[in-house]
């Protein structure tokens, strides 16, 4: 038995795929991948190049959100 939240995400995923078609989902996958690479590069650059030892919590948060969207769109595909 699945929960209502899982059913909601499943239905929403089907609606997204129906609206965007497979090509649109692939375009979003590429966009999320590029955004993730750029966020990861920004985190590494800030850790290695910055004079102060600062952790980029905002970039880490957005990278996690980006990875979740990437995985979700990969499952939709």
PDB file of C-alpha atoms in Angstrom:
ATOM      1  CA  UNK A   1       0.000   0.000   0.000  1.00  0.00           C
ATOM      2  CA  UNK A   2       1.481   3.342  -1.015  1.00  0.00           C
ATOM      3  CA  UNK A   3       0.912   6.653   0.653  1.00  0.00           C
ATOM      4  CA  UNK A   4      -1.064   9.539  -0.778  1.00  0.00           C
ATOM      5  CA  UNK A   5       2.123  11.587  -1.127  1.00  0.00           C
ATOM      6  CA  UNK A   6       3.758   8.892  -3.274  1.00  0.00           C
ATOM      7  CA  UNK A   7       0.637   8.678  -5.425  1.00  0.00           C
ATOM      8  CA  UNK A   8       0.604  12.457  -5.764  1.00  0.00           C
ATOM      9  CA  UNK A   9       4.242  12.553  -6.940  1.00  0.00           C
ATOM     10  CA  UNK A  10       3.582   9.664  -9.312  1.00  0.00           C
ATOM     11  CA  UNK A  11       0.543  11.390 -10.830  1.00  0.00           C
ATOM     12  CA  UNK A  12       2.370  14.698 -11.060  1.00  0.00           C
ATOM     13  CA  UNK A  13       5.301  12.956 -12.764  1.00  0.00           C
ATOM     14  CA  UNK A  14       2.985  11.415 -15.345  1.00  0.00           C
ATOM     15  CA  UNK A  15       1.400  14.818 -16.017  1.00  0.00           C
ATOM     16  CA  UNK A  16       4.818  16.435 -16.447  1.00  0.00           C
ATOM     17  CA  UNK A  17       5.903  13.724 -18.895  1.00  0.00           C
ATOM     18  CA  UNK A  18       2.637  14.016 -20.819  1.00  0.00           C
ATOM     19  CA  UNK A  19       3.006  17.793 -21.050  1.00  0.00           C
ATOM     20  CA  UNK A  20       6.714  17.948 -21.881  1.00  0.00           C
ATOM     21  CA  UNK A  21       7.048  14.679 -23.801  1.00  0.00           C
ATOM     22  CA  UNK A  22      10.238  12.650 -23.582  1.00  0.00           C
ATOM     23  CA  UNK A  23      12.326  15.298 -25.343  1.00  0.00           C
ATOM     24  CA  UNK A  24      11.322  17.971 -22.844  1.00  0.00           C
ATOM     25  CA  UNK A  25      12.164  15.706 -19.925  1.00  0.00           C
ATOM     26  CA  UNK A  26      15.595  15.030 -21.447  1.00  0.00           C
ATOM     27  CA  UNK A  27      16.172  18.772 -21.893  1.00  0.00           C
ATOM     28  CA  UNK A  28      15.323  19.345 -18.224  1.00  0.00           C
ATOM     29  CA  UNK A  29      17.641  16.473 -17.237  1.00  0.00           C
ATOM     30  CA  UNK A  30      20.507  18.104 -19.123  1.00  0.00           C
ATOM     31  CA  UNK A  31      19.704  21.475 -17.539  1.00  0.00           C
ATOM     32  CA  UNK A  32      19.613  19.991 -14.018  1.00  0.00           C
ATOM     33  CA  UNK A  33      22.877  18.145 -14.677  1.00  0.00           C
ATOM     34  CA  UNK A  34      24.611  21.313 -15.894  1.00  0.00           C
ATOM     35  CA  UNK A  35      23.285  23.279 -12.925  1.00  0.00           C
ATOM     36  CA  UNK A  36      24.523  20.567 -10.566  1.00  0.00           C
ATOM     37  CA  UNK A  37      27.985  20.595 -12.122  1.00  0.00           C
ATOM     38  CA  UNK A  38      28.159  24.382 -11.855  1.00  0.00           C
ATOM     39  CA  UNK A  39      27.013  24.318  -8.220  1.00  0.00           C
ATOM     40  CA  UNK A  40      29.564  21.610  -7.404  1.00  0.00           C
ATOM     41  CA  UNK A  41      32.273  23.631  -9.160  1.00  0.00           C
ATOM     42  CA  UNK A  42      31.289  26.703  -7.125  1.00  0.00           C
ATOM     43  CA  UNK A  43      31.501  24.750  -3.878  1.00  0.00           C
ATOM     44  CA  UNK A  44      34.912  23.296  -4.739  1.00  0.00           C
ATOM     45  CA  UNK A  45      36.185  26.678  -5.929  1.00  0.00           C
ATOM     46  CA  UNK A  46      35.060  28.384  -2.730  1.00  0.00           C
ATOM     47  CA  UNK A  47      36.649  25.710  -0.540  1.00  0.00           C
ATOM     48  CA  UNK A  48      39.971  25.593  -2.395  1.00  0.00           C
ATOM     49  CA  UNK A  49      40.473  29.179  -3.540  1.00  0.00           C
ATOM     50  CA  UNK A  50      38.903  31.227  -0.737  1.00  0.00           C
ATOM     51  CA  UNK A  51      41.213  32.719   1.865  1.00  0.00           C
ATOM     52  CA  UNK A  52      38.710  32.208   4.654  1.00  0.00           C
ATOM     53  CA  UNK A  53      37.680  28.713   5.610  1.00  0.00           C
ATOM     54  CA  UNK A  54      33.984  29.094   4.841  1.00  0.00           C
ATOM     55  CA  UNK A  55      31.404  26.445   4.015  1.00  0.00           C
ATOM     56  CA  UNK A  56      28.934  27.364   1.269  1.00  0.00           C
ATOM     57  CA  UNK A  57      25.758  26.082   2.945  1.00  0.00           C
ATOM     58  CA  UNK A  58      23.485  27.817   0.440  1.00  0.00           C
ATOM     59  CA  UNK A  59      25.228  26.201  -2.525  1.00  0.00           C
ATOM     60  CA  UNK A  60      25.163  22.816  -0.784  1.00  0.00           C
ATOM     61  CA  UNK A  61      21.417  23.174  -0.137  1.00  0.00           C
ATOM     62  CA  UNK A  62      20.703  24.087  -3.774  1.00  0.00           C
ATOM     63  CA  UNK A  63      22.931  21.229  -4.968  1.00  0.00           C
ATOM     64  CA  UNK A  64      20.893  18.758  -2.889  1.00  0.00           C
ATOM     65  CA  UNK A  65      17.631  20.170  -4.270  1.00  0.00           C
ATOM     66  CA  UNK A  66      19.057  19.998  -7.796  1.00  0.00           C
ATOM     67  CA  UNK A  67      20.090  16.359  -7.313  1.00  0.00           C
ATOM     68  CA  UNK A  68      16.604  15.489  -6.047  1.00  0.00           C
ATOM     69  CA  UNK A  69      14.979  17.110  -9.096  1.00  0.00           C
ATOM     70  CA  UNK A  70      17.479  15.351 -11.395  1.00  0.00           C
ATOM     71  CA  UNK A  71      16.675  11.962  -9.869  1.00  0.00           C
ATOM     72  CA  UNK A  72      12.945  12.656 -10.005  1.00  0.00           C
ATOM     73  CA  UNK A  73      13.065  13.602 -13.696  1.00  0.00           C
ATOM     74  CA  UNK A  74      15.261  10.563 -14.351  1.00  0.00           C
ATOM     75  CA  UNK A  75      12.585   8.365 -12.773  1.00  0.00           C
ATOM     76  CA  UNK A  76       9.899  10.119 -14.841  1.00  0.00           C
ATOM     77  CA  UNK A  77      11.825   9.291 -18.007  1.00  0.00           C
TER      78      UNK A  77
END
